[in-house]
PDB file of C-alpha atoms in Angstrom:
ATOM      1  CA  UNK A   1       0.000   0.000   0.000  1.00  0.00           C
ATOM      2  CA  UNK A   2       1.556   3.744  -0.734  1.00  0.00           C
ATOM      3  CA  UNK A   3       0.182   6.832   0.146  1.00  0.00           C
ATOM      4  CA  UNK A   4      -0.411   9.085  -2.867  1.00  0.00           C
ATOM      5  CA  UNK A   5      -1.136  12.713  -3.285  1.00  0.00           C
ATOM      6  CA  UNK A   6      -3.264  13.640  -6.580  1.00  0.00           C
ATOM      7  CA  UNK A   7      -3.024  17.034  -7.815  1.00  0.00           C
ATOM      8  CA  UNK A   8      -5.930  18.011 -10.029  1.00  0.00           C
ATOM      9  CA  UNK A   9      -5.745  19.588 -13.420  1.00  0.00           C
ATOM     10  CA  UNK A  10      -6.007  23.223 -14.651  1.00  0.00           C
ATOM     11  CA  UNK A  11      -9.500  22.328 -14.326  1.00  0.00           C
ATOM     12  CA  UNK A  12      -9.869  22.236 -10.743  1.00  0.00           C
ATOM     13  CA  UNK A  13     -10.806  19.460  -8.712  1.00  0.00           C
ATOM     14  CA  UNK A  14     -13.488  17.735 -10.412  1.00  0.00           C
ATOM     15  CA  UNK A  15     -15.195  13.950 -10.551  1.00  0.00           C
ATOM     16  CA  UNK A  16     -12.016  13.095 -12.648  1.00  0.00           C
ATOM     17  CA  UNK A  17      -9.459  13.305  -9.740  1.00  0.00           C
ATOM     18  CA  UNK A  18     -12.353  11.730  -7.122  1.00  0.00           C
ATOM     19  CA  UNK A  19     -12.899   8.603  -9.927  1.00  0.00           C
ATOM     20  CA  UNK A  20      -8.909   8.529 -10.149  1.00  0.00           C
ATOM     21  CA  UNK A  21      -8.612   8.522  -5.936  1.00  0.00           C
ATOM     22  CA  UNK A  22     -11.399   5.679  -5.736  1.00  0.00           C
ATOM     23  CA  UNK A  23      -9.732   3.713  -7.904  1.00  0.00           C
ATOM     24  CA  UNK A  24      -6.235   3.688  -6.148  1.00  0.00           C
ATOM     25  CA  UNK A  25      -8.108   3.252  -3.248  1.00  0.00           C
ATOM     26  CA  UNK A  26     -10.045   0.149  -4.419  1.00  0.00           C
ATOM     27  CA  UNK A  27      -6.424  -1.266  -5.010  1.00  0.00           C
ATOM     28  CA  UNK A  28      -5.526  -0.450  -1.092  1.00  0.00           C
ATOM     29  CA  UNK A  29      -3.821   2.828  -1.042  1.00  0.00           C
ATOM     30  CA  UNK A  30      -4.288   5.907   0.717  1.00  0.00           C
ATOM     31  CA  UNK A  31      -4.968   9.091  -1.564  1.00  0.00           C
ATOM     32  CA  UNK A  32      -5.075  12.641  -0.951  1.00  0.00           C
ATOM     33  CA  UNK A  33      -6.483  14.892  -3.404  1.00  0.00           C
ATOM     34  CA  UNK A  34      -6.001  18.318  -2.486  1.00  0.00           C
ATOM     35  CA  UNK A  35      -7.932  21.475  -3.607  1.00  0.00           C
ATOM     36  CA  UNK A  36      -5.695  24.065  -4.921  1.00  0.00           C
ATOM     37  CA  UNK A  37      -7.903  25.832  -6.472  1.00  0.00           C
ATOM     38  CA  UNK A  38     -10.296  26.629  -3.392  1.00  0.00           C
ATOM     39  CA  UNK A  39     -13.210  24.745  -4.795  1.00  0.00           C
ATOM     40  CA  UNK A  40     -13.214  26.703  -8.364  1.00  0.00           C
ATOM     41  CA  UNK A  41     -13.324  24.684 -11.368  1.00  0.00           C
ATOM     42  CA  UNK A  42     -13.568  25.342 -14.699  1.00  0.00           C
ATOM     43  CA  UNK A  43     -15.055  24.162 -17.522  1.00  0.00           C
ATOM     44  CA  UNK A  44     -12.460  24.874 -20.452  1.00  0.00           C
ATOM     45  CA  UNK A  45      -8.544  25.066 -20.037  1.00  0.00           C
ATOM     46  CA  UNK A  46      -8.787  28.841 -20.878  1.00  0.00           C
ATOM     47  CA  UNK A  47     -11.098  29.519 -18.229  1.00  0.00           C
ATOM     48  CA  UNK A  48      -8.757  27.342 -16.105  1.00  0.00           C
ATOM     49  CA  UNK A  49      -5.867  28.737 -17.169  1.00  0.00           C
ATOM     50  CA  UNK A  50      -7.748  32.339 -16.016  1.00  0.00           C
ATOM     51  CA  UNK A  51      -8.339  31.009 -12.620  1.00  0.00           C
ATOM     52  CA  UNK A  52      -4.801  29.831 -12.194  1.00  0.00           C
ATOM     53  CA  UNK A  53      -3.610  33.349 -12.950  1.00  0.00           C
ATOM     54  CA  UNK A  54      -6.231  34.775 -10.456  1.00  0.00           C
ATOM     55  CA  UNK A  55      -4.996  32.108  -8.066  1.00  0.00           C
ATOM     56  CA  UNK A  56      -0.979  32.512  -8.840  1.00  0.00           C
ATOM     57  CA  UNK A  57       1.382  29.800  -9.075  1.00  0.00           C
ATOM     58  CA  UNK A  58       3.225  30.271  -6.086  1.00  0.00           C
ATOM     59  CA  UNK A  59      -0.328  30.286  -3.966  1.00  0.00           C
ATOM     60  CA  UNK A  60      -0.718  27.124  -5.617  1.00  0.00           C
ATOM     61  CA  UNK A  61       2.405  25.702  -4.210  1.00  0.00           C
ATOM     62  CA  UNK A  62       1.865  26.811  -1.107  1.00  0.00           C
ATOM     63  CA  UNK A  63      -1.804  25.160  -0.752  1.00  0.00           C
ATOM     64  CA  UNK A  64      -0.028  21.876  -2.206  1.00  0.00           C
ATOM     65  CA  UNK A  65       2.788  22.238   0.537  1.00  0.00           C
ATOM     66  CA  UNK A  66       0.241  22.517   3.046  1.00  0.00           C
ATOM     67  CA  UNK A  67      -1.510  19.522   1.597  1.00  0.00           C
ATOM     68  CA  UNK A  68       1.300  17.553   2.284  1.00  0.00           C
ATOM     69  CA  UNK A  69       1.996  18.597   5.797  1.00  0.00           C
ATOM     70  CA  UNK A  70       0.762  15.740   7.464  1.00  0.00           C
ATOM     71  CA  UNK A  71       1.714  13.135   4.954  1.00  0.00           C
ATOM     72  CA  UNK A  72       4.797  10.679   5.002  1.00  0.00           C
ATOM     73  CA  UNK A  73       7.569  11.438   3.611  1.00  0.00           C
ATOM     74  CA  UNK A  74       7.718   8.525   0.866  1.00  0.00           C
ATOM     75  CA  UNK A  75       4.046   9.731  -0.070  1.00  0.00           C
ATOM     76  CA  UNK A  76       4.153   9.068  -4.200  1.00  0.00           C
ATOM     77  CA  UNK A  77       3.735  12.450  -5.922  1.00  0.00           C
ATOM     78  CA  UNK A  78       1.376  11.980  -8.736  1.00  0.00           C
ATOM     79  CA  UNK A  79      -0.879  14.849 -11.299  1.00  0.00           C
ATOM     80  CA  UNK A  80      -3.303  15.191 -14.086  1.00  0.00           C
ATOM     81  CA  UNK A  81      -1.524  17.464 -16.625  1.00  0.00           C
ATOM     82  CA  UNK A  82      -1.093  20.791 -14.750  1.00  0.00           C
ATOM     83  CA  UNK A  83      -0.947  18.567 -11.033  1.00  0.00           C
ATOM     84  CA  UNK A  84       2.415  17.460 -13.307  1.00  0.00           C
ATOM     85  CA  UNK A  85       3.909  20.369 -12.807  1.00  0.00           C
ATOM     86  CA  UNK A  86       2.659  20.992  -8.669  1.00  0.00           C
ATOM     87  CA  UNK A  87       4.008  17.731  -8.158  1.00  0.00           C
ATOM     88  CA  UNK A  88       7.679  18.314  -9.917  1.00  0.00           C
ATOM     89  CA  UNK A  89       8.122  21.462  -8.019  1.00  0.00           C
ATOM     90  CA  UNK A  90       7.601  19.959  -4.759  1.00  0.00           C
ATOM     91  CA  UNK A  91       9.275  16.400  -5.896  1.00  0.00           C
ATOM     92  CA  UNK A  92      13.030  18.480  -4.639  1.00  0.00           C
ATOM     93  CA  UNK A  93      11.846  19.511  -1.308  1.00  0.00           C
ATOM     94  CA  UNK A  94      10.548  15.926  -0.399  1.00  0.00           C
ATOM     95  CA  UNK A  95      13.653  13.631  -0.910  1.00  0.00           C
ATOM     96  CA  UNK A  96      11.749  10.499   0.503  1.00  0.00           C
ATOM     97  CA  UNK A  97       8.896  10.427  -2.180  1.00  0.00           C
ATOM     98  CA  UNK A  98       8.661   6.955  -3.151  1.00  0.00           C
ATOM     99  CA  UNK A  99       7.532   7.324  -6.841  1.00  0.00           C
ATOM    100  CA  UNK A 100       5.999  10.078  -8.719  1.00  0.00           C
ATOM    101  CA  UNK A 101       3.188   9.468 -11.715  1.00  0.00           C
ATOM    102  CA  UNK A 102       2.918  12.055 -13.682  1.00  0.00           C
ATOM    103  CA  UNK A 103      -0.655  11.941 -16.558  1.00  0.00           C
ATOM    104  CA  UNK A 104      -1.435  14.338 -19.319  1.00  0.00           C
ATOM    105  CA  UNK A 105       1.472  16.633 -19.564  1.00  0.00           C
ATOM    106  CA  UNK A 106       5.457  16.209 -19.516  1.00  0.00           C
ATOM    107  CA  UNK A 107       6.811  18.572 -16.908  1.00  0.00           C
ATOM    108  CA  UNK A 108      10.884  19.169 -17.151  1.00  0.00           C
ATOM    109  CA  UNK A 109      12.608  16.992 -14.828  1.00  0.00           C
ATOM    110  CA  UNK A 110      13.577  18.944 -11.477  1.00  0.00           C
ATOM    111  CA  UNK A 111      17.025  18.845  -9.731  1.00  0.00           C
ATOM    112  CA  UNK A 112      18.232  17.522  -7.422  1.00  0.00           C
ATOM    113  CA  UNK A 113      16.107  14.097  -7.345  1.00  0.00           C
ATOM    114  CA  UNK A 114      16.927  10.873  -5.451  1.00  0.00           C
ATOM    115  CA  UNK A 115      18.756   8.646  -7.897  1.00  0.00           C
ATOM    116  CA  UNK A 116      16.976   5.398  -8.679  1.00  0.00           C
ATOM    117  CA  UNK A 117      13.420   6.727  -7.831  1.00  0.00           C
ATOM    118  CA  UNK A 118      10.743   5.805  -9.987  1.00  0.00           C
ATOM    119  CA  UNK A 119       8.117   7.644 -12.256  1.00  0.00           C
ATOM    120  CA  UNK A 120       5.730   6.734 -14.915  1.00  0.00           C
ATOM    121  CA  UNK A 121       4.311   9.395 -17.601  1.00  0.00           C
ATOM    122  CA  UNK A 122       1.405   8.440 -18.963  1.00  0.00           C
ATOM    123  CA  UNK A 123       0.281  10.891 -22.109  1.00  0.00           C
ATOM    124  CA  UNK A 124      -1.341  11.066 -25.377  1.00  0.00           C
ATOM    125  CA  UNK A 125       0.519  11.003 -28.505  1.00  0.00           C
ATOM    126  CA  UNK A 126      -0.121  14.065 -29.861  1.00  0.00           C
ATOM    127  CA  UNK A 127      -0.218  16.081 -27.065  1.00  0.00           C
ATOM    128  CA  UNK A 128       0.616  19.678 -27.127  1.00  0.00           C
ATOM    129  CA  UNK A 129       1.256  19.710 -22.865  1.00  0.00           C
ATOM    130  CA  UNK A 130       3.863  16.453 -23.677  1.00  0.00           C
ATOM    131  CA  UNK A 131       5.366  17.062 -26.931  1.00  0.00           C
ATOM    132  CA  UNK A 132       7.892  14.920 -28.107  1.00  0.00           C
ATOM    133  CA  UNK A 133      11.011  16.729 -27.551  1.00  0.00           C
ATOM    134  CA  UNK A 134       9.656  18.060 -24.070  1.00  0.00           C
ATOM    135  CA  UNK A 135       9.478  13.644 -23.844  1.00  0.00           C
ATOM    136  CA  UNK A 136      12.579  12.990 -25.094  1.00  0.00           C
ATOM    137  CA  UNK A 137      13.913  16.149 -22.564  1.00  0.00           C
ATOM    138  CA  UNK A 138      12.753  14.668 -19.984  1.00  0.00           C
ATOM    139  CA  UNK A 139      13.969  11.203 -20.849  1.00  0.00           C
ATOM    140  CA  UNK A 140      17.538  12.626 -21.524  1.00  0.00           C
ATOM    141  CA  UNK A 141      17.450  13.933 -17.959  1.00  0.00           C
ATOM    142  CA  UNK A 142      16.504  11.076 -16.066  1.00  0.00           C
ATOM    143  CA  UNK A 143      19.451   8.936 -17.723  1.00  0.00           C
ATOM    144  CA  UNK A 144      21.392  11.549 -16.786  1.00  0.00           C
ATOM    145  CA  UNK A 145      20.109  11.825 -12.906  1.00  0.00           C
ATOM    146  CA  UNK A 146      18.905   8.425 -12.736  1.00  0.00           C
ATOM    147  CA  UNK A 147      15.667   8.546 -12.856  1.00  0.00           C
ATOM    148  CA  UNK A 148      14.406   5.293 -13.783  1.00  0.00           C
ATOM    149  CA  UNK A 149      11.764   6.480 -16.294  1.00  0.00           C
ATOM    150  CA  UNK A 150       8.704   4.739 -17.886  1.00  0.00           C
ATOM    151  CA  UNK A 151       7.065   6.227 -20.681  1.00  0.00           C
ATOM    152  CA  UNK A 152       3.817   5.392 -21.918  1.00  0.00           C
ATOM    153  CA  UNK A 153       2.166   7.118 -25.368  1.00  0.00           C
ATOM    154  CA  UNK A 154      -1.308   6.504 -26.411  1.00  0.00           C
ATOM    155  CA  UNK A 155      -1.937   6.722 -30.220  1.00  0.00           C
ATOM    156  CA  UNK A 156      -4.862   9.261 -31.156  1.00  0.00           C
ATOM    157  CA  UNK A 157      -5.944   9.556 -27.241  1.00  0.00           C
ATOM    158  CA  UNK A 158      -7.047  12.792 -26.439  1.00  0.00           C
ATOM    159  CA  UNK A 159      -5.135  14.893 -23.717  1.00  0.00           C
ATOM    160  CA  UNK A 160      -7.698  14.395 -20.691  1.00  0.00           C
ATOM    161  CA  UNK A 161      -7.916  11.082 -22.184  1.00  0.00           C
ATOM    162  CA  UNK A 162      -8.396   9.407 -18.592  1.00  0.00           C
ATOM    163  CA  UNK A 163     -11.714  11.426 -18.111  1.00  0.00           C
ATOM    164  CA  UNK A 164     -14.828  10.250 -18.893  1.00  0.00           C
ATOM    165  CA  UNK A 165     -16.718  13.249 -18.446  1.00  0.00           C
ATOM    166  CA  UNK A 166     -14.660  14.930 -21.318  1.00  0.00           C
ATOM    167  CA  UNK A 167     -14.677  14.710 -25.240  1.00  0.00           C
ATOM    168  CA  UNK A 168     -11.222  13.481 -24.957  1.00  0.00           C
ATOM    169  CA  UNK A 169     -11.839  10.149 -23.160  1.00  0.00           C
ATOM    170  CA  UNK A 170     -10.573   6.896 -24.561  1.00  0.00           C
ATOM    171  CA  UNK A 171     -11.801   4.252 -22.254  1.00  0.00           C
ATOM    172  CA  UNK A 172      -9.449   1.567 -23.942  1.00  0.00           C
ATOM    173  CA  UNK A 173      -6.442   4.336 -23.064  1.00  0.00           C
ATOM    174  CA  UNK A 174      -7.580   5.162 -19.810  1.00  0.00           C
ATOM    175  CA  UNK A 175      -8.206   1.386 -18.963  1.00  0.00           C
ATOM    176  CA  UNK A 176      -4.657   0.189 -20.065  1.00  0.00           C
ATOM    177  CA  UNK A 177      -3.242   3.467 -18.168  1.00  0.00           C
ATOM    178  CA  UNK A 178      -4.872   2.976 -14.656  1.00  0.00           C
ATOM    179  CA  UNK A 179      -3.656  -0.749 -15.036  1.00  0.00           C
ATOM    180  CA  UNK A 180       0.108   0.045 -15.906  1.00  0.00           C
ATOM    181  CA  UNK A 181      -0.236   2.920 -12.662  1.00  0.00           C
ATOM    182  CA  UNK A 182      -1.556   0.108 -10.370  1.00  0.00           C
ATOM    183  CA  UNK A 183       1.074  -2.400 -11.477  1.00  0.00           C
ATOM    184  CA  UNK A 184       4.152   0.520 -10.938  1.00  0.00           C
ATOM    185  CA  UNK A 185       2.570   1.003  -7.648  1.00  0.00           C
ATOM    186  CA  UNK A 186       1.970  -2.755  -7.145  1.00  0.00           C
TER     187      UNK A 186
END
């Protein structure tokens, strides 16, 4: 069992993140989704990108920090696109984290990072939040730290693929995703 912390999308906090939580938790671990967006959502990623500006990034962070507070130390990070990002700018300041799982968007690999940890990307192939050289980046950089790296692409998924509630949703994607996350978390 791991204790995981799910940062939500650009989106907010929606059934998406709660679906992905009761899943994890149906396999036995503990999840956290936190609300760093204050219980705003949004129903477009403009609009979401608006409220994150309203919100600012570093507000962000700090709600996510506090999220974390009271969990252990080797709590996996994990995100839905933007959460990608929240959870590789906090990966640095919590050495201990066990694995991270990053969906929907590539985020640039932070330093410094525990050598040997390990992290699964899960994306759609096209996807203008993992593009291939951001990919290939971020592969580069965990050879070089490493970072032992799994990278998963899904063929004509679309970004949010994982959410059913969304025009993107692939259930055969999304199926074969949640079972390669619940195997790397095994």
């Amino acid at each position: 069992m791991a204790h995981i912390v799910l940062f939500h999308s650009v989106l907010g906090l929606r059934s998406a993140e709660h679906l992905a939580a009761e899943r994890l938790r149906s396999a036995g671990h503990e999840v956290t989704t936190p609300d760093l967006f204050a219980g705003e959502t949004a129903s477009t990623i403009d609009a979401g990108f608006q409220l994150l500006d309203q919100i600012g990034w570093s507000t962000l962070l700090d709600r996510a920090r506090k999220s974390l507070a009271d969990l252990p130390a080797d709590t996996v990070l994990s995100g839905l696109s933007m959460g990608t990002q929240v959870a590789a700018d906090l990966w640095p300041e919590r050495p201990e984290t066990a694995a991270v799982v990053l969906l929907h968007a590539a985020p640039e690999l932070p330093t410094p990072v525990r050598r040997g940890i390990k992290v699964q990307l899960h994306a759609a192939d096209p996807d203008e939040f993992a593009p291939q050289e951001r990919v290939e980046s971020l592969q580069q950089e965990a050879e070089k730290h490493g970072v032992n790296l799994e990278v998963f692409r899904y063929s004509g998924a679309g970004h949010f693929y994982t959410d059913p509630e969304l025009p993107d949703h692939d259930p055969a994607a999304a199926e074969q995703t949640w079972q390669r996350v619940l195997a790397f978390l095994g």
